[in-house]
Each structure stands twice: as structure tokens, then as C-alpha cells.
Short mmCIF file of C-alpha atoms in Angstrom, two decimals:
data_model
loop_
_atom_site.label_atom_id
_atom_site.label_comp_id
_atom_site.label_asym_id
_atom_site.label_seq_id
_atom_site.Cartn_x
_atom_site.Cartn_y
_atom_site.Cartn_z
CA MET A 13 265.69 209.75 -45.42
CA ALA A 14 269.32 209.47 -46.50
CA GLU A 15 269.69 207.90 -49.90
CA SER A 16 272.98 206.67 -51.30
CA GLU A 17 273.43 205.70 -54.92
CA ILE A 18 275.51 203.17 -56.72
CA THR A 19 275.78 202.25 -60.38
CA LEU A 20 275.20 198.65 -61.39
CA HIS A 21 276.90 197.83 -64.67
CA ASP A 22 275.19 194.52 -65.31
CA LEU A 23 272.97 191.82 -63.84
CA ASP A 24 275.91 190.33 -61.92
CA ALA A 25 276.40 193.64 -60.14
CA THR A 26 272.70 193.66 -59.25
CA ALA A 27 273.04 190.14 -57.88
CA GLY A 28 276.10 191.17 -55.88
CA LEU A 29 274.23 194.06 -54.29
CA ALA A 30 271.27 191.78 -53.57
CA ALA A 31 273.53 189.33 -51.76
CA VAL A 32 275.02 192.09 -49.61
CA LEU A 33 271.60 193.50 -48.72
CA ALA A 34 270.21 190.02 -48.05
CA GLY A 35 272.79 189.74 -45.30
CA LYS A 36 271.23 192.73 -43.52
CA VAL A 37 267.57 191.74 -43.23
CA ARG A 38 265.82 190.12 -40.28
CA PRO A 39 262.20 189.05 -39.75
CA GLY A 40 260.02 192.15 -39.74
CA ALA A 41 262.04 193.86 -42.47
CA VAL A 42 260.13 195.28 -45.43
CA VAL A 43 262.11 196.02 -48.60
CA LEU A 44 260.40 198.25 -51.15
CA LEU A 45 261.57 197.73 -54.74
CA GLU A 46 260.85 200.72 -56.93
CA GLY A 47 261.53 201.41 -60.60
CA PRO A 48 259.86 201.23 -64.01
CA LEU A 49 259.05 198.06 -65.98
CA GLY A 50 262.29 196.38 -66.97
CA ALA A 51 264.41 198.08 -64.29
CA GLY A 52 265.31 194.78 -62.68
CA LYS A 53 263.12 194.60 -59.58
CA THR A 54 262.29 190.93 -60.01
CA ALA A 55 265.88 190.15 -61.00
CA PHE A 56 267.01 191.80 -57.75
CA ALA A 57 264.43 189.85 -55.74
CA ARG A 58 265.56 186.61 -57.38
CA ALA A 59 269.19 187.21 -56.46
CA PHE A 60 268.15 188.31 -52.97
CA LEU A 61 266.15 185.12 -52.38
CA ARG A 62 268.89 182.94 -53.82
CA ALA A 63 271.38 184.55 -51.43
CA LEU A 64 269.04 184.13 -48.46
CA THR A 65 268.33 180.47 -49.20
CA GLY A 66 271.88 179.69 -50.27
CA ASP A 67 270.40 178.05 -53.37
CA PRO A 68 271.85 179.59 -56.55
CA GLY A 69 269.34 177.70 -58.69
CA LEU A 70 266.24 178.60 -56.65
CA ASP A 71 263.21 178.99 -58.89
CA VAL A 72 261.89 182.53 -58.39
CA PRO A 73 259.09 183.16 -60.87
CA SER A 74 257.65 186.62 -61.29
CA PRO A 75 254.87 187.11 -58.74
CA THR A 76 253.00 189.50 -61.02
CA PHE A 77 250.15 187.09 -61.59
CA THR A 78 249.96 185.38 -58.21
CA LEU A 79 250.63 188.68 -56.36
CA VAL A 80 252.65 186.89 -53.69
CA GLN A 81 255.12 184.00 -53.62
CA SER A 82 256.47 182.78 -50.30
CA TYR A 83 259.77 181.05 -49.61
CA ASP A 84 261.23 179.25 -46.61
CA THR A 85 264.72 180.44 -45.76
CA PRO A 86 267.11 179.94 -42.84
CA ARG A 87 265.96 183.39 -41.67
CA GLY A 88 262.32 182.42 -41.72
CA PRO A 89 259.65 182.89 -44.37
CA VAL A 90 260.22 185.52 -47.05
CA HIS A 91 257.27 186.88 -48.99
CA HIS A 92 257.84 188.30 -52.47
CA LEU A 93 254.97 190.56 -53.52
CA ASP A 94 254.26 192.27 -56.80
CA LEU A 95 251.40 194.76 -56.60
CA TRP A 96 251.59 195.80 -60.28
CA ARG A 97 248.14 194.43 -61.07
CA LEU A 98 246.49 196.19 -58.14
CA PRO A 99 244.89 199.56 -58.75
CA GLY A 100 245.43 200.53 -55.10
CA PRO A 101 245.62 199.26 -51.55
CA GLN A 102 242.12 197.70 -51.56
CA GLY A 103 242.41 194.00 -50.92
CA LEU A 104 245.77 194.05 -49.13
CA ASP A 105 243.95 192.90 -45.99
CA GLU A 106 242.77 189.81 -47.79
CA LEU A 107 246.26 189.15 -49.01
CA GLY A 108 247.17 188.85 -45.32
CA TRP A 109 249.37 191.94 -45.36
CA ASP A 110 249.42 192.35 -41.55
CA GLU A 111 250.50 188.75 -41.06
CA LEU A 112 253.16 188.90 -43.75
CA LEU A 113 254.81 191.77 -41.88
CA ARG A 114 255.98 189.38 -39.16
CA ASP A 115 258.37 187.92 -41.73
CA ILE A 116 260.74 189.35 -44.33
CA VAL A 117 258.78 191.05 -47.13
CA LEU A 118 259.90 192.22 -50.58
CA VAL A 119 257.43 194.50 -52.37
CA GLU A 120 257.50 195.43 -56.04
CA TRP A 121 255.34 198.42 -57.03
CA PRO A 122 255.03 199.64 -53.41
CA ASP A 123 253.25 202.81 -54.61
CA ARG A 124 250.10 200.64 -54.45
CA LEU A 125 250.47 200.32 -50.68
CA GLY A 126 249.02 203.75 -49.94
CA PRO A 127 248.26 203.97 -46.21
CA TYR A 128 249.69 200.47 -45.67
CA LEU A 129 253.22 201.71 -46.34
CA PRO A 130 255.10 200.61 -43.20
CA GLN A 131 257.20 203.01 -41.16
CA GLY A 132 260.88 202.27 -41.35
CA ALA A 133 260.74 200.26 -44.56
CA LEU A 134 263.98 199.75 -46.44
CA GLY A 135 264.08 200.80 -50.07
CA LEU A 136 265.82 200.12 -53.34
CA ARG A 137 265.07 202.50 -56.20
CA LEU A 138 266.24 201.23 -59.60
CA SER A 139 266.48 203.46 -62.65
CA ILE A 140 267.48 202.52 -66.17
CA LEU A 141 270.63 204.21 -67.53
CA ASP A 142 271.08 202.09 -70.65
CA ALA A 143 270.31 198.57 -71.83
CA GLN A 144 272.59 197.01 -69.20
CA THR A 145 273.30 199.69 -66.62
CA ARG A 146 271.11 200.58 -63.67
CA ARG A 147 271.38 203.15 -60.93
CA ALA A 148 270.37 201.91 -57.51
CA GLY A 149 269.26 204.28 -54.77
CA LEU A 150 269.50 202.73 -51.30
CA ILE A 151 267.09 204.03 -48.70
CA GLY A 152 267.27 203.30 -44.99
CA TRP A 153 270.02 200.67 -45.09
CA THR A 154 272.78 200.82 -42.49
CA ALA A 155 276.37 200.14 -43.46
CA MET B 15 229.51 156.80 -62.80
CA ARG B 16 227.08 159.40 -61.51
CA PRO B 17 227.68 163.11 -62.25
CA VAL B 18 230.45 165.14 -60.67
CA LEU B 19 230.18 168.69 -59.34
CA ALA B 20 233.35 170.80 -59.53
CA ILE B 21 234.37 174.21 -58.25
CA GLU B 22 237.14 176.53 -59.40
CA THR B 23 238.21 179.47 -57.23
CA SER B 24 242.01 179.38 -57.39
CA CYS B 25 242.46 182.84 -58.86
CA ASP B 26 240.32 185.40 -60.67
CA GLU B 27 237.35 183.31 -61.73
CA THR B 28 234.56 181.83 -59.69
CA ALA B 29 233.28 178.78 -61.58
CA ALA B 30 231.14 175.70 -61.09
CA ALA B 31 230.24 172.84 -63.40
CA VAL B 32 228.41 169.52 -63.40
CA LEU B 33 229.59 166.78 -65.80
CA ASP B 34 228.11 163.34 -66.20
CA GLY B 35 230.34 160.29 -65.79
CA ASP B 36 231.26 160.34 -69.50
CA GLY B 37 232.39 163.96 -69.39
CA VAL B 38 229.30 165.48 -70.95
CA VAL B 39 228.77 168.99 -69.57
CA LEU B 40 225.34 169.12 -67.92
CA ALA B 41 225.73 172.70 -66.67
CA GLU B 42 228.50 175.22 -66.11
CA ALA B 43 228.96 178.80 -65.03
CA VAL B 44 231.94 181.16 -64.88
CA LEU B 45 231.98 184.56 -63.25
CA SER B 46 234.96 186.32 -64.73
CA GLN B 47 237.26 188.89 -63.26
CA ARG B 48 235.42 191.66 -65.06
CA ASP B 49 232.03 190.61 -63.71
CA HIS B 50 233.53 190.53 -60.23
CA ALA B 51 234.92 194.03 -60.63
CA ALA B 52 231.38 195.34 -60.85
CA PHE B 53 230.89 194.34 -57.23
CA GLY B 54 232.31 197.23 -55.27
CA GLY B 55 235.72 197.53 -56.89
CA VAL B 56 237.31 194.89 -54.69
CA VAL B 57 240.36 193.40 -56.35
CA PRO B 58 238.78 190.13 -57.35
CA GLU B 59 241.73 187.78 -57.42
CA ILE B 60 242.62 188.36 -53.82
CA ALA B 61 239.08 188.72 -52.59
CA ALA B 62 238.13 185.38 -51.12
CA ARG B 63 235.05 187.31 -50.05
CA ALA B 64 233.98 187.72 -53.69
CA HIS B 65 234.25 183.96 -54.25
CA LEU B 66 232.34 183.35 -51.05
CA ALA B 67 229.61 185.78 -52.08
CA HIS B 68 229.00 184.17 -55.47
CA LEU B 69 229.80 180.50 -55.06
CA PRO B 70 226.73 179.18 -53.19
CA GLY B 71 224.29 180.78 -55.64
CA MET B 72 226.31 179.61 -58.60
CA VAL B 73 226.43 176.00 -57.34
CA ALA B 74 222.68 176.04 -56.72
CA GLU B 75 222.19 177.34 -60.25
CA VAL B 76 224.32 174.71 -62.02
CA MET B 77 222.76 171.93 -59.93
CA ALA B 78 219.29 173.16 -60.87
CA ARG B 79 220.20 173.42 -64.55
CA ALA B 80 221.64 169.90 -64.42
CA GLY B 81 218.39 168.78 -62.79
CA LEU B 82 220.22 167.23 -59.86
CA GLY B 83 220.27 167.27 -56.09
CA PHE B 84 223.53 166.73 -54.17
CA ASP B 85 222.42 163.17 -53.43
CA GLY B 86 222.60 162.43 -57.15
CA LEU B 87 226.34 163.15 -57.31
CA GLU B 88 229.20 160.70 -57.53
CA ALA B 89 231.64 163.18 -56.05
CA VAL B 90 232.39 166.83 -55.54
CA ALA B 91 235.75 168.31 -56.57
CA ALA B 92 237.51 171.63 -56.10
CA SER B 93 240.69 173.23 -57.38
CA SER B 94 242.89 172.95 -54.29
CA GLY B 95 246.04 174.59 -55.63
CA PRO B 96 248.19 176.13 -56.81
CA GLY B 97 246.64 179.56 -56.42
CA LEU B 98 245.74 182.22 -53.94
CA ILE B 99 245.08 180.73 -50.56
CA GLY B 100 241.90 182.69 -49.75
CA GLY B 101 240.08 181.52 -52.85
CA LEU B 102 241.38 177.97 -52.47
CA ILE B 103 240.06 177.76 -48.91
CA VAL B 104 236.63 178.99 -50.00
CA GLY B 105 236.37 176.53 -52.91
CA SER B 106 237.69 173.43 -51.23
CA GLY B 107 235.92 174.24 -47.97
CA PHE B 108 232.63 174.47 -49.82
CA ALA B 109 233.25 171.20 -51.68
CA LYS B 110 234.24 169.39 -48.50
CA GLY B 111 231.12 170.67 -46.77
CA VAL B 112 228.91 169.22 -49.49
CA ALA B 113 230.86 165.95 -49.48
CA MET B 114 230.64 165.58 -45.72
CA ALA B 115 226.98 166.54 -45.47
CA ARG B 116 225.91 164.15 -48.22
CA GLY B 117 228.42 161.38 -47.62
CA ILE B 118 229.89 161.57 -51.12
CA ARG B 119 233.49 161.53 -52.21
CA PHE B 120 235.70 164.61 -52.35
CA LEU B 121 238.61 165.35 -54.69
CA GLY B 122 241.09 168.19 -54.23
CA ILE B 123 242.31 168.71 -57.77
CA ASN B 124 245.59 170.29 -58.84
CA HIS B 125 244.53 173.20 -61.04
CA LEU B 126 247.44 172.56 -63.42
CA GLU B 127 246.43 168.93 -63.80
CA ALA B 128 242.98 170.13 -64.80
CA HIS B 129 244.55 172.27 -67.57
CA ALA B 130 246.79 169.37 -68.54
CA LEU B 131 243.96 166.86 -69.03
CA THR B 132 241.48 169.16 -70.81
CA ALA B 133 242.59 168.06 -74.28
CA ARG B 134 241.48 164.52 -73.41
CA LEU B 135 237.99 165.81 -72.74
CA THR B 136 237.79 167.96 -75.88
CA HIS B 137 239.76 165.83 -78.34
CA GLY B 138 240.00 162.41 -76.71
CA ILE B 139 243.76 162.24 -77.24
CA ALA B 140 245.90 159.44 -75.88
CA PHE B 141 248.95 159.56 -73.61
CA PRO B 142 251.70 160.53 -73.93
CA TYR B 143 251.45 164.05 -75.26
CA LEU B 144 253.24 167.34 -74.90
CA LEU B 145 251.58 170.29 -73.27
CA LEU B 146 252.58 173.91 -73.53
CA LEU B 147 250.69 175.72 -70.79
CA VAL B 148 250.98 179.42 -71.57
CA SER B 149 248.95 182.11 -69.87
CA GLY B 150 249.31 185.20 -67.73
CA GLY B 151 250.42 183.15 -64.77
CA HIS B 152 251.76 179.93 -66.25
CA CYS B 153 254.48 179.20 -68.73
CA GLN B 154 255.64 175.62 -68.73
CA CYS B 155 256.19 172.65 -70.92
CA LEU B 156 255.11 169.22 -69.70
CA ALA B 157 255.18 165.63 -70.84
CA ILE B 158 251.73 164.24 -69.99
CA GLU B 159 252.31 160.50 -69.66
CA GLY B 160 249.24 159.41 -67.76
CA VAL B 161 246.83 160.61 -65.11
CA GLY B 162 249.10 161.81 -62.30
CA GLN B 163 252.19 161.23 -64.42
CA TYR B 164 253.53 164.60 -65.40
CA ARG B 165 257.11 165.41 -66.25
CA ARG B 166 258.06 169.06 -66.28
CA LEU B 167 260.41 169.57 -69.21
CA GLY B 168 260.94 173.27 -68.69
CA GLY B 169 259.33 176.50 -67.69
CA THR B 170 259.94 180.19 -67.46
CA ILE B 171 262.91 181.26 -65.42
CA ASP B 172 261.37 184.71 -64.94
CA ASP B 173 258.16 186.12 -66.47
CA ALA B 174 255.26 184.12 -67.87
CA VAL B 175 254.59 184.77 -71.55
CA GLY B 176 251.12 186.25 -70.98
CA GLU B 177 252.62 188.55 -68.39
CA ALA B 178 255.18 189.71 -70.97
CA PHE B 179 252.31 190.51 -73.37
CA ASP B 180 250.47 192.45 -70.65
CA LYS B 181 253.56 194.45 -69.70
CA VAL B 182 254.52 195.21 -73.28
CA GLY B 183 250.93 196.30 -73.84
CA LYS B 184 251.32 198.68 -70.92
CA LEU B 185 254.63 200.00 -72.29
CA LEU B 186 252.96 200.64 -75.65
CA GLY B 187 250.11 202.49 -73.96
CA LEU B 188 247.49 199.82 -74.67
CA GLY B 189 244.57 198.79 -72.49
CA TRP B 190 244.08 195.67 -70.41
CA PRO B 191 244.38 192.82 -71.18
CA GLY B 192 247.57 193.41 -73.16
CA GLY B 193 247.61 190.19 -75.18
CA PRO B 194 244.78 190.83 -77.64
CA ALA B 195 245.70 194.53 -77.87
CA VAL B 196 249.32 193.78 -78.77
CA GLU B 197 248.19 191.24 -81.36
CA ARG B 198 245.81 193.73 -83.00
CA LEU B 199 248.52 196.37 -83.13
CA ALA B 200 251.15 193.93 -84.43
CA ALA B 201 248.94 193.16 -87.44
CA SER B 202 249.86 196.53 -88.97
CA GLY B 203 253.49 196.43 -87.85
CA ASP B 204 256.59 196.11 -90.01
CA PRO B 205 258.44 192.92 -89.03
CA ALA B 206 261.76 194.26 -90.33
CA ARG B 207 261.80 197.58 -88.48
CA PHE B 208 263.10 196.53 -85.05
CA ALA B 209 265.25 193.60 -83.97
CA LEU B 210 264.52 192.30 -80.49
CA PRO B 211 266.38 189.58 -78.58
CA ARG B 212 265.02 186.03 -78.70
CA PRO B 213 265.91 184.76 -75.23
CA LEU B 214 267.23 181.19 -74.93
CA LEU B 215 266.69 180.54 -78.66
CA GLY B 216 268.64 177.42 -79.58
CA ARG B 217 269.52 176.69 -75.95
CA ALA B 218 269.23 173.04 -74.85
CA GLY B 219 266.09 172.05 -72.95
CA CYS B 220 262.86 173.97 -73.04
CA ASP B 221 263.08 176.69 -70.44
CA PHE B 222 261.69 180.11 -71.29
CA SER B 223 262.76 183.63 -70.41
CA PHE B 224 260.80 186.73 -71.29
CA SER B 225 262.12 189.30 -68.85
CA GLY B 226 264.99 190.40 -71.10
CA LEU B 227 262.65 190.76 -74.06
CA LYS B 228 260.33 192.97 -72.00
CA THR B 229 263.31 195.03 -70.89
CA ALA B 230 264.44 195.43 -74.51
CA VAL B 231 260.98 196.77 -75.38
CA ALA B 232 261.14 199.13 -72.39
CA HIS B 233 264.48 200.35 -73.70
CA LEU B 234 263.08 200.99 -77.19
CA VAL B 235 260.13 202.88 -75.76
CA ALA B 236 262.35 204.93 -73.44
CA ALA B 237 264.05 206.47 -76.48
CA TYR B 238 260.83 208.33 -77.35
CA PRO B 239 259.67 211.52 -75.66
CA ALA B 240 257.05 211.13 -72.95
CA GLY B 241 253.47 210.71 -74.16
CA PRO B 242 251.88 208.35 -76.67
CA LEU B 243 254.19 206.65 -79.17
CA PRO B 244 253.75 207.41 -82.88
CA ALA B 245 251.14 204.87 -84.03
CA GLN B 246 253.30 203.17 -86.65
CA ASP B 247 256.26 202.89 -84.29
CA ALA B 248 254.08 201.27 -81.64
CA ALA B 249 252.78 198.81 -84.24
CA ASP B 250 256.31 197.99 -85.41
CA ILE B 251 257.46 197.35 -81.84
CA ALA B 252 254.42 195.17 -81.17
CA ARG B 253 255.16 193.18 -84.31
CA ALA B 254 258.84 192.73 -83.41
CA PHE B 255 257.84 191.60 -79.91
CA GLN B 256 255.21 189.13 -81.10
CA ASP B 257 257.55 187.69 -83.75
CA ALA B 258 260.26 187.22 -81.10
CA VAL B 259 257.84 185.44 -78.76
CA ALA B 260 256.53 183.20 -81.54
CA ALA B 261 260.06 182.30 -82.62
CA VAL B 262 261.06 181.47 -79.05
CA MET B 263 257.93 179.40 -78.43
CA ALA B 264 258.46 177.43 -81.64
CA ASP B 265 262.10 176.80 -80.80
CA ARG B 266 261.27 175.65 -77.26
CA ALA B 267 258.47 173.40 -78.54
CA ARG B 268 260.87 171.79 -81.04
CA HIS B 269 263.25 171.01 -78.19
CA ALA B 270 260.43 169.60 -76.10
CA LEU B 271 259.31 167.29 -78.91
CA ALA B 272 262.82 165.93 -79.17
CA MET B 273 262.77 165.25 -75.42
CA VAL B 274 259.63 163.10 -75.66
CA PRO B 275 259.86 161.10 -78.88
CA ALA B 276 256.87 158.96 -77.92
CA ALA B 277 254.49 161.93 -77.89
CA ARG B 278 251.95 161.90 -80.68
CA THR B 279 250.27 165.24 -80.04
CA LEU B 280 251.32 168.78 -79.18
CA VAL B 281 248.73 170.54 -77.07
CA VAL B 282 248.76 174.25 -76.34
CA ALA B 283 246.55 175.53 -73.55
CA GLY B 284 246.16 178.81 -71.73
CA GLY B 285 245.09 182.29 -72.77
CA VAL B 286 248.18 182.88 -74.92
CA ALA B 287 246.94 180.10 -77.22
CA ALA B 288 244.49 182.73 -78.47
CA ASN B 289 247.33 184.50 -80.27
CA THR B 290 247.13 183.48 -83.91
CA ALA B 291 250.81 184.05 -84.73
CA ILE B 292 251.91 181.87 -81.83
CA ARG B 293 249.36 179.17 -82.59
CA LEU B 294 250.45 179.03 -86.24
CA ALA B 295 254.11 178.85 -85.25
CA LEU B 296 253.41 175.92 -82.92
CA GLU B 297 251.17 174.18 -85.44
CA LYS B 298 254.04 174.34 -87.92
CA VAL B 299 256.45 172.78 -85.43
CA ALA B 300 254.02 169.95 -84.73
CA GLY B 301 253.34 169.41 -88.44
CA ALA B 302 257.04 169.28 -89.30
CA ALA B 303 257.52 166.58 -86.66
CA GLY B 304 254.50 164.61 -87.90
CA LEU B 305 252.46 165.28 -84.76
CA ASP B 306 248.88 166.33 -84.33
CA PHE B 307 248.31 169.81 -82.99
CA VAL B 308 245.48 170.47 -80.55
CA ALA B 309 244.32 173.70 -78.95
CA PRO B 310 241.24 173.24 -76.75
CA PRO B 311 238.58 175.92 -77.27
CA LEU B 312 239.45 179.16 -75.55
CA ARG B 313 236.50 178.87 -73.22
CA LEU B 314 238.26 175.84 -71.71
CA CYS B 315 241.74 177.37 -71.84
CA GLY B 316 240.99 180.02 -69.27
CA ASP B 317 240.12 179.03 -65.72
CA ASN B 318 236.88 177.07 -65.59
CA ALA B 319 235.27 174.30 -63.56
CA VAL B 320 234.60 171.95 -66.48
CA MET B 321 238.29 171.04 -66.56
CA VAL B 322 238.30 170.45 -62.79
CA ALA B 323 235.33 168.10 -63.07
CA TRP B 324 237.02 166.27 -65.94
CA ALA B 325 240.26 165.79 -63.96
CA ALA B 326 238.13 164.44 -61.10
CA ILE B 327 236.42 161.99 -63.46
CA GLU B 328 239.81 160.80 -64.78
CA ARG B 329 240.93 160.19 -61.19
CA LEU B 330 237.66 158.57 -60.11
CA ARG B 331 237.96 156.13 -63.00
CA LEU B 332 241.26 155.03 -61.46
CA GLY B 333 239.64 154.70 -58.06
CA VAL B 334 241.14 157.86 -56.59
CA SER B 335 239.47 160.30 -54.23
CA ASN B 336 240.85 162.39 -51.36
CA SER B 337 240.25 162.58 -47.65
CA LEU B 338 238.58 165.63 -46.18
CA ASP B 339 241.76 166.64 -44.36
CA GLN B 340 243.57 167.42 -47.62
CA ALA B 341 244.68 171.05 -47.22
CA PRO B 342 244.69 173.57 -50.08
CA ARG B 343 248.19 174.35 -51.37
CA PRO B 344 249.20 177.76 -52.77
CA ARG B 345 252.24 176.10 -54.36
CA TRP B 346 251.72 172.65 -55.79
CA PRO B 347 254.12 171.44 -58.47
CA LEU B 348 252.62 169.03 -60.95
CA ASP B 349 255.60 166.70 -60.98
CA GLY B 350 255.59 165.98 -57.24
CA ALA B 351 255.24 162.45 -55.88
CA ASP B 352 251.85 163.36 -54.36
CA MET B 353 250.36 163.67 -57.84
CA ARG B 354 250.91 160.00 -58.53
CA VAL B 355 247.90 157.75 -58.61
CA PRO B 356 248.46 155.00 -56.00
CA ALA B 357 249.38 151.70 -57.66
CA ALA B 358 249.36 153.56 -60.95
CA PRO B 359 247.72 151.45 -63.63
CA THR B 360 249.20 151.59 -67.09
CA ALA B 361 248.02 154.53 -69.13
#
């Protein structure tokens, strides 16, 4: 799938991109957030959720431990998942994966999804260039 | 008061305990994440099925060890949030079933309240006190002013501190869980070798942030070629990381103490309290302010049902129990109005 790339010079640039992309999602959208530890996946998700809710101070804790955190937004529920602690797709059923897909879903560490990886998912691939700068690969987004 | 049976299934652990009305533990059992993992490789924390498979037998066992039948209970309590909804439904559903069948009272306990009140069971401390709740999933600072009277002074704005330890452990190529492994490695590390950021140090309030610190470690590690880090370098990074965390925790605790001048005790609870460097740093802060320092035994810092039973006893003493239509809540802030004890008596 076509992938376009942009360079994000700091966290504000990441937040700006998140706000733009937040404007493009509707219920049923799945956004896969890829990149190594420290790339800024959760920071992106935080800015994305703050843009969707219109609440710049929205508390968005890391979902690493709880696996999923859900938020009510004007565009319906948004589920923020972090599959880092999972060794693989076992257990996604019990997390209610099928039901979550009716809403907007953000997934960190989507490589754990295995066969559950949805067709047509949107993607953001973050890589670390230096302490501040990130490269973002955009997958599946329309202009 | 007759004994109380309590159940804990909000996350990884399946646990049950029976305490008498004075808080004496008559029987308890905890099936940890690792024990669960032996059962078919299902991811335990999301497997409500695993809780369901083990809970009935565990309850029967603790009741037998306590020498009690359900009719001998004052009440039955369950962790009803925050946590993973599948486990919460299993635990509170089971407790409600027992309560309904035997006509005894039910309490749906906030899991964080159970952590918050544990130091009163173990050390008998008086309100108000300050609580630092620091674990893989929690990182917050609370003023504990009475049963149901909790004021959140600050918390993490991104990663929990235990999560930062686990992720740094992963970056350094260590096994799971990361906390103890990082601490062991840090013991042989040079504290002067690397300088890492100390997020929010000196900032007003007592919020925490550990994401930037984790990212700084990732950046240090990225400078090395792929493969295992040189042993001494890994140790030096671990030491720099642990020192940064300890310095931040001490700074935040100092701010918290200033926010609650009436507090007489600083309590640290949660798995991260096992880290000696952090515990010593916090003990020093408490000592300098003339406060007592309390860390409940580790067995009661992780998830367990003893703390849930104790929170239920504290509430029962104030005449509180819950109706059977109380629904489990995946998100349940401790400072919400629904935590208040009706017609709150003075603490």
C-alpha cells in the first residue's frame, strides 16, 4: 500500500499530525501505531485523543498495563490498545476485539495481532531519527 | 463483626481471603500471573476464563482453611474496578451470587482504595496520610484523609513507573519482570557515567512523567550496534536510570508532603516499593520532614484479596455496603463523589 513519509521535528509536530489524522477517522477505523520503544506511539495517541475529544488536558495514561483504555468522544467510543505485553494474538477474543472494531481503535504493537489484523487498517509507522526527531510513515490515509 | 470473604480478580491475580472482624487473616490464597501461565498459555490478565476456572476452588479452599461456611460470614466483597472488565465481572458476579444465595451483605470495593487502606491494616496508622501508589499499572500520589476521602494530588501524565522499569529492562536486554532485573544490574553501575533527564524535577505539584526518561534510555541504547550491550555499559545505564527515577520520586514526594501539612505518615505501596534505592530515597524525604515512613510488606503491595477484605471491613464499620446492582467499572477514579461514605463520620 502507498506509504508517504514526513519528518516530525518535535513533539508539537507529532501532535499537529495527530490532530490532522484525527479529523479523518470514523467509527470502524483501525489505526495501527508501529515503531520501537520511545518512538512516540503513546504520545501520538494522546494528541489524537485530545484532538478527538477537544480536551487539550485529557488524561491519556499509557495502556501498557491495562491493555486497553476506552474514551467517549463526539465521534463515538475510541479504544486505545497497547499489545506490548502480549506474546501473540491469544486472548484478543477475551479483550472483546470483535466488538471494539465497531468503534474507532488505536493499536500500539499491532504485530501481536497476527491473523486478527483487519483489512484496510490505517497505519502510522514512527522511526527515531535523533532525540527529538521522528520520521512518520503514513499508510492508507487519503488526503 | 463476623468474618468477611473477599475476592480479587481485577487484573493478573486470582485471589481470595477471609479476615475476621478485627482484620486478622484467617486464610488467603493468591494465584499469580506465572501460575496462571502454566494453564495453556492463555494470556492471564485478559483471560476472564482463567479467573473463572480457579476462583470457585480457591474460595472453597480459603473457607475450609478458615473453618467457615458462607452462613458464618458478615459480608462478601470483591474488587469491582478499576481493572479489566472480564475479570471484574467474574469476581463481582461470584461475590454477588454468594451474597444473594446466603442473604449476606455485598461490597464492591475500589481496588485502589484497597491499596490505599492497607497500611492501616499492617501498621494501624491514622488519617491523614500520604500515599505513593507505584506499580506497573499505577503511579499516583494521594492524600488519604478518611475512608472514602481520597484526594488525588498528582499522577503520571504518561507511563507508570513500574512500566518504565519494565521497558528499560527490555531495552537493556533483561528478562521479565524488568524492575528487579534493572535493580540488580544497577548495583554494579557507575552513577557518574551517563546523565539522564529527570522529568518534572522541581516542577510544582506532584505529577510524574517517565516517558521521556524511557525515550532517553532508548536513545542511549540505539547508539550501540545491534546485539547485547557491553555488560558494564548496560549496568551504567541501569544505574543512571534508577538514580533518575529515585530523584524524581523523592522530589515529587517532597512536593506532596508540602501539599498536605497535616499528614503524619508517608506510605509507599505497589511493586516498585520493592526497589531499595527508591525506598531509601523516600524514607529520607519522610525523615527530613519529621514523618513516619511505612511500606507494607511486599506480599500486600501486589494485588491480593486481604486488602480488599480490609477495605470492606473499614466500610462495614461505617455502616456501608452495596446493592447487588452495583456494576463493575473498568475506570473508577478514587477521588470521585461515589467513593464518599454517606453521611461521612469524622475520621
